[in-house]
XYZ file of C-alpha atoms in Angstrom:
369
model
C 32.569 90.890 90.067
C 29.634 91.506 92.479
C 28.343 94.312 90.114
C 28.423 91.898 87.108
C 26.452 89.212 89.089
C 23.752 91.853 90.004
C 20.344 90.875 88.623
C 18.829 93.413 86.271
C 15.029 93.864 86.355
C 13.750 93.532 82.933
C 11.081 95.741 81.452
C 8.598 92.764 81.200
C 8.504 90.082 83.729
C 8.232 86.396 82.833
C 5.719 84.331 84.580
C 6.562 80.760 85.351
C 3.488 79.613 83.481
C 5.284 80.778 80.247
C 8.189 78.429 80.979
C 5.869 75.497 81.849
C 3.984 76.216 78.534
C 7.166 76.038 76.532
C 8.416 72.929 78.348
C 5.257 70.997 77.587
C 5.374 72.164 74.017
C 8.986 71.012 73.620
C 8.108 67.635 75.287
C 5.058 67.497 72.864
C 2.557 66.998 75.933
C -0.889 68.178 75.373
C -2.100 70.435 78.393
C -5.227 68.164 78.893
C -3.241 64.933 79.136
C -0.782 66.713 81.661
C -3.597 67.957 83.693
C -4.875 64.612 84.107
C -1.443 63.088 84.876
C -0.786 65.459 87.826
C -4.563 65.209 89.102
C -5.975 68.610 88.287
C -8.655 70.026 86.154
C -7.433 71.420 82.663
C -9.012 74.808 83.582
C -6.850 74.899 86.594
C -3.789 74.111 84.707
C -4.663 76.700 82.248
C -4.761 79.339 85.053
C -1.335 78.570 86.163
C -0.018 78.591 82.545
C -1.777 81.938 81.615
C -0.471 83.507 84.726
C -3.727 83.977 86.455
C -2.720 81.953 89.449
C 0.621 81.960 91.414
C 2.636 78.769 91.499
C 2.486 77.325 95.133
C 4.578 74.677 96.548
C 1.899 71.911 96.100
C 1.728 72.667 92.367
C 5.465 72.874 92.109
C 5.852 69.539 93.823
C 3.657 67.914 91.128
C 5.668 69.482 88.310
C 8.913 68.063 89.999
C 7.278 64.548 90.128
C 5.909 64.886 86.449
C 8.818 66.501 84.704
C 11.796 66.001 86.887
C 12.428 69.861 87.385
C 12.912 70.602 91.033
C 10.060 72.323 92.813
C 12.727 74.840 94.127
C 13.269 75.909 90.450
C 9.619 76.786 89.912
C 9.206 78.427 93.123
C 12.304 80.695 92.376
C 10.767 81.607 89.127
C 7.508 82.596 91.024
C 9.582 84.844 93.494
C 11.521 86.530 90.667
C 8.274 87.243 88.836
C 6.677 88.744 91.959
C 9.753 90.817 92.522
C 10.026 91.959 88.921
C 6.378 93.073 88.848
C 6.876 95.118 92.074
C 9.875 96.730 90.520
C 8.200 97.415 87.319
C 5.074 98.896 89.051
C 7.280 101.050 91.178
C 9.249 102.157 88.027
C 5.899 102.968 86.335
C 4.994 105.209 89.223
C 8.461 106.858 89.151
C 8.227 107.460 85.330
C 4.892 109.028 85.850
C 6.158 111.374 88.338
C 9.059 112.047 86.222
C 6.926 112.792 83.194
C 4.782 114.995 85.416
C 7.890 116.942 86.632
C 9.153 117.275 83.103
C 5.647 118.706 82.112
C 6.019 121.413 84.718
C 9.480 122.424 83.409
C 7.778 122.528 79.842
C 5.254 125.064 81.105
C 8.235 127.510 81.473
C 10.778 126.420 78.990
C 11.091 124.696 75.619
C 13.421 121.755 76.627
C 13.576 120.331 73.014
C 14.838 123.523 71.581
C 17.249 123.963 74.510
C 18.668 120.586 74.163
C 18.920 120.800 70.236
C 20.762 124.107 70.451
C 23.176 122.859 72.965
C 23.838 119.442 71.212
C 22.362 117.264 74.064
C 20.505 114.147 72.610
C 18.661 113.030 75.626
C 15.197 111.471 75.109
C 14.213 109.977 78.446
C 12.289 112.356 80.854
C 14.732 111.492 83.714
C 17.770 112.225 81.502
C 16.212 115.475 80.478
C 15.472 116.723 83.969
C 19.018 115.413 85.080
C 20.442 117.494 82.165
C 18.484 120.645 83.037
C 19.659 120.389 86.674
C 23.289 119.362 86.080
C 24.213 121.060 82.860
C 21.931 124.188 83.044
C 21.829 124.405 86.844
C 18.102 125.169 86.852
C 17.029 123.451 90.309
C 13.382 122.640 90.473
C 10.710 123.712 88.004
C 9.452 126.100 90.686
C 12.599 127.968 90.553
C 13.047 127.947 86.875
C 11.776 131.431 86.458
C 14.496 132.872 88.432
C 17.078 131.237 86.256
C 16.305 133.645 83.490
C 16.552 136.895 85.634
C 18.393 139.700 84.029
C 17.645 142.662 81.729
C 16.894 142.777 78.037
C 16.949 144.916 74.958
C 14.265 143.462 72.924
C 11.570 144.051 70.304
C 8.454 146.066 71.665
C 6.059 144.648 69.104
C 6.972 140.813 68.181
C 8.742 137.950 69.694
C 7.447 138.472 73.253
C 6.581 134.755 74.197
C 7.717 134.656 77.789
C 8.336 130.761 77.445
C 10.736 131.220 74.586
C 12.302 134.280 76.182
C 13.248 132.235 79.298
C 14.424 129.443 77.099
C 16.714 131.805 75.231
C 17.962 133.360 78.473
C 18.885 129.984 79.971
C 20.642 128.946 76.722
C 22.466 132.409 76.786
C 23.594 131.977 80.455
C 24.815 128.423 79.605
C 26.831 129.763 76.660
C 28.005 132.800 78.470
C 29.414 130.746 81.249
C 31.949 129.252 78.709
C 33.591 132.631 78.499
C 36.332 133.447 80.821
C 37.251 137.190 81.159
C 40.966 137.773 81.596
C 40.376 140.858 83.629
C 38.352 141.980 86.657
C 35.394 144.191 86.396
C 36.003 147.482 88.091
C 33.219 150.257 87.915
C 36.018 153.001 87.960
C 37.093 151.963 84.500
C 33.558 152.120 82.890
C 34.213 155.485 81.179
C 37.408 154.115 79.622
C 35.564 151.038 78.419
C 32.676 153.051 76.946
C 35.372 154.984 74.950
C 36.867 151.843 73.566
C 33.495 150.421 72.818
C 32.634 153.717 70.862
C 35.886 153.385 68.721
C 35.146 149.630 67.948
C 31.411 150.105 66.936
C 31.997 153.193 64.957
C 34.954 151.499 63.323
C 32.892 148.275 62.463
C 36.038 146.320 61.669
C 36.341 142.728 62.982
C 33.720 144.036 65.477
C 32.704 140.897 67.337
C 36.233 139.583 68.110
C 37.203 143.213 68.968
C 34.255 143.403 71.380
C 34.968 140.090 72.958
C 38.610 140.734 73.557
C 37.937 144.302 74.979
C 34.930 143.188 77.188
C 37.258 140.276 78.504
C 40.027 142.754 79.427
C 37.597 144.812 81.474
C 36.278 141.573 83.316
C 33.013 141.301 81.264
C 31.865 138.179 79.634
C 30.487 138.507 76.118
C 29.225 136.281 73.434
C 26.746 136.015 70.647
C 23.894 133.606 71.055
C 21.419 133.713 68.110
C 17.845 134.360 68.738
C 14.943 131.732 68.945
C 11.722 132.158 67.284
C 9.072 134.024 69.244
C 11.865 135.677 71.314
C 13.049 138.803 69.471
C 15.861 139.754 71.921
C 18.575 141.971 70.755
C 20.718 141.997 73.955
C 20.665 140.658 77.526
C 22.896 141.178 80.693
C 23.202 140.105 84.253
C 25.677 139.511 86.891
C 27.005 136.285 88.257
C 29.473 136.055 91.165
C 30.245 139.589 90.703
C 31.141 139.265 86.990
C 28.946 141.075 84.453
C 27.776 139.269 81.270
C 26.599 140.896 78.009
C 24.906 138.528 75.453
C 23.634 139.734 71.983
C 21.798 137.801 69.198
C 22.462 139.669 66.080
C 19.012 139.112 65.180
C 19.210 142.125 62.750
C 22.773 141.970 61.335
C 23.266 145.901 61.239
C 26.016 147.637 63.084
C 23.568 150.434 64.260
C 21.375 147.622 65.954
C 24.295 145.952 67.576
C 25.815 149.224 68.758
C 22.680 150.343 70.325
C 22.125 146.842 71.998
C 25.678 147.024 73.393
C 25.446 150.565 74.676
C 21.900 149.693 76.015
C 23.247 146.759 77.950
C 26.204 148.715 79.365
C 23.712 150.992 80.998
C 22.121 148.269 82.719
C 25.556 146.865 83.864
C 26.666 150.155 85.165
C 23.503 150.803 87.050
C 23.141 147.135 88.255
C 19.528 147.202 86.818
C 19.219 143.574 87.178
C 18.701 144.151 90.901
C 15.584 146.373 89.938
C 13.862 143.772 87.865
C 10.591 143.124 89.467
C 8.642 140.017 89.449
C 4.919 139.599 89.408
C 2.279 137.109 88.865
C -0.605 136.743 86.192
C -3.430 134.353 85.980
C -3.040 131.666 83.232
C -5.101 128.658 82.688
C -6.347 128.784 86.320
C -2.727 128.599 87.732
C -0.450 131.388 89.012
C 2.389 131.980 86.684
C 5.400 133.963 87.594
C 6.651 136.385 84.961
C 9.059 139.204 84.693
C 7.886 142.642 84.664
C 9.995 145.068 82.618
C 10.338 148.535 83.948
C 9.662 151.004 81.362
C 11.650 153.655 83.277
C 14.759 151.516 83.261
C 14.450 150.700 79.708
C 13.916 154.199 78.700
C 16.910 155.217 80.650
C 19.153 152.652 78.957
C 17.851 153.768 75.504
C 18.647 157.465 76.270
C 22.113 156.355 77.663
C 22.692 154.409 74.397
C 21.715 157.209 72.233
C 23.995 159.720 73.966
C 27.022 157.429 74.176
C 26.968 156.587 70.409
C 26.489 160.089 69.301
C 26.926 162.761 72.030
C 24.052 165.360 72.093
C 26.650 168.184 71.531
C 27.586 166.586 68.319
C 24.036 165.663 67.325
C 23.092 169.280 67.773
C 25.114 170.238 64.957
C 23.613 167.595 62.457
C 22.580 168.714 58.929
C 19.086 170.217 58.644
C 17.739 168.837 55.236
C 14.468 168.504 53.390
C 12.601 165.238 54.013
C 13.988 163.530 51.071
C 15.329 159.977 51.676
C 18.142 160.222 49.091
C 19.278 163.691 50.193
C 19.071 162.642 54.005
C 21.089 159.634 53.376
C 23.705 161.445 51.251
C 24.112 164.413 53.681
C 24.030 162.379 56.879
C 26.664 159.941 55.610
C 29.063 162.738 54.621
C 28.418 164.515 58.096
C 29.119 161.046 59.956
C 32.486 160.934 58.206
C 33.390 164.509 59.055
C 32.917 163.714 62.558
C 34.455 160.158 62.568
C 31.265 158.511 63.227
C 29.863 155.299 61.454
C 27.461 156.404 58.811
C 24.937 153.590 59.651
C 24.969 154.432 63.413
C 24.080 157.971 62.449
C 21.551 156.912 59.828
C 20.023 154.515 62.255
C 19.313 157.189 64.770
C 17.837 159.429 61.900
C 15.392 156.491 60.983
C 14.490 155.882 64.608
C 13.813 159.649 65.424
C 11.976 160.463 62.223
C 10.018 157.010 61.943
C 11.337 156.677 58.450
C 13.024 153.426 57.623
C 13.242 153.489 53.912
C 16.966 154.486 53.921
C 18.349 152.127 51.441
C 20.688 149.543 52.887
C 24.188 148.597 51.877
C 26.583 145.818 52.546
C 28.560 148.187 54.937
C 25.680 148.175 57.296
C 26.320 144.723 58.374
C 28.403 143.826 61.259
C 31.864 143.497 59.876
């Protein structure tokens, strides 16, 4: 009951002069006649009515005598108006502070895209900031950069906007936390896991569900989170509370791209590369902005690991030697892949990468099945 009787401050305060104006209008009393009746100048009455002057006890007593409305009523209206104005002023200061804080978040993350992708429909700055802190566990805007810590497999030429990359990583971590691995991660089982991943990827049949269940069995969270514009990420991995997570985008829906991203991220997980990610500072718009610096040596090691785990070097050493003709390369390597129980597109993907020739004709079977 007490909560129901609690007075709510409006967004626009009502001065008692507005009430007096309406009262005189209802009684069809002209302001100049009323001013004369209560013994003040019309200009003075106009100041009260326009809210330029506060109602005082002397004026309130004149109103009580002339209109029969108690002076305490008018003084309470004035007190409420003063209180509301103070609250509204404070609210304006707080809203300005909140808008400034949201602006600082926006320097590092695209909140509009983040909320849209996750289904949150908040519009007010305070609501958005609360959502960032409570739903995405981001802390202050100064701590936001660290929320995106992890290691990536991403394009080296396009989609490298730091702001959109951080937005995607926050989104990825939000979605990944919904996964609940059934097993517990144990580094001693890495080789067995890699063998199962090899079979799943080269088999390319019900691939995403198979990867999800297999990773879960070995205590690794796995999911697909589509890429964002200007953030051409293939894969991302990190640890949280001892549990590894791998997220892929399928930005290129090819089994060879997916297979390489999976094995690339497995290298990061096995070597705990997240701990080796460095943070540096760059000068931007006269302010210091913290960004992640990707270690080329770590990325090259992960690339080499992925290449070897998908097609062992002792097998690759026996690959066909053919003339540089795309049709013959595709035909011979596809046949060789089947002879060695390898996925033709994972083989052809490596051929394309090593030769720099990406004119190999694609087929439906190259898609992730």
